[in-house]
């Protein structure tokens, strides 16, 4: 997260947590990211 500060991102815009995933769920025709599936997959996680 220190990288973001070095790049000039203000502290209040810095994310509290960052989750790195191997791939994003996409639809088959337009290859757009399926945001509802992302929300559902992270809704089960308990954030500290």
Short mmCIF file of C-alpha atoms in Angstrom, two decimals:
data_model
loop_
_atom_site.label_atom_id
_atom_site.label_comp_id
_atom_site.label_asym_id
_atom_site.label_seq_id
_atom_site.Cartn_x
_atom_site.Cartn_y
_atom_site.Cartn_z
CA UNK A 1 0.00 0.00 0.00
CA UNK A 2 2.96 2.31 0.42
CA UNK A 3 3.33 2.26 -3.37
CA UNK A 4 0.02 4.10 -3.70
CA UNK A 5 1.24 6.83 -1.37
CA UNK A 6 4.47 7.14 -3.33
CA UNK A 7 2.41 7.65 -6.49
CA UNK A 8 0.61 10.62 -4.94
CA UNK A 9 -2.65 8.98 -3.89
CA UNK A 10 -3.99 10.74 -0.81
CA UNK A 11 -4.43 8.70 2.35
CA UNK A 12 -8.22 8.87 2.47
CA UNK A 13 -8.41 7.40 -1.06
CA UNK A 14 -6.10 4.52 -0.21
CA UNK A 15 -7.98 1.21 0.13
CA UNK A 16 -8.04 -0.40 3.55
CA UNK A 17 -7.50 -3.83 2.03
CA UNK A 18 -6.48 -5.16 -1.34
CA UNK A 19 -7.45 -8.59 -2.65
CA UNK A 20 -5.49 -9.99 -5.60
CA UNK A 21 -7.28 -12.58 -7.73
CA UNK A 22 -6.04 -14.70 -10.61
CA UNK A 23 -8.89 -13.83 -12.96
CA UNK A 24 -12.10 -11.84 -13.04
CA UNK A 25 -15.49 -13.34 -13.90
CA UNK A 26 -16.52 -12.16 -17.37
CA UNK A 27 -19.51 -12.72 -19.62
CA UNK A 28 -18.95 -14.82 -22.71
CA UNK A 29 -20.04 -12.41 -25.43
CA UNK A 30 -18.62 -8.98 -24.58
CA UNK A 31 -16.04 -10.13 -21.99
CA UNK A 32 -17.26 -7.49 -19.52
CA UNK A 33 -16.51 -8.00 -15.83
CA UNK A 34 -19.47 -9.47 -13.95
CA UNK A 35 -19.51 -7.17 -10.94
CA UNK A 36 -22.40 -8.95 -9.22
CA UNK A 37 -20.35 -12.16 -9.13
CA UNK A 38 -17.40 -10.27 -7.64
CA UNK A 39 -19.62 -8.79 -4.94
CA UNK A 40 -21.10 -12.20 -4.17
CA UNK A 41 -17.70 -13.88 -3.91
CA UNK A 42 -16.33 -11.27 -1.51
CA UNK A 43 -19.51 -10.91 0.54
CA UNK A 44 -18.71 -14.16 2.35
CA UNK A 45 -15.30 -12.95 3.53
CA UNK A 46 -14.89 -11.48 6.99
CA UNK A 47 -12.82 -8.30 6.75
CA UNK A 48 -10.83 -7.37 9.84
#
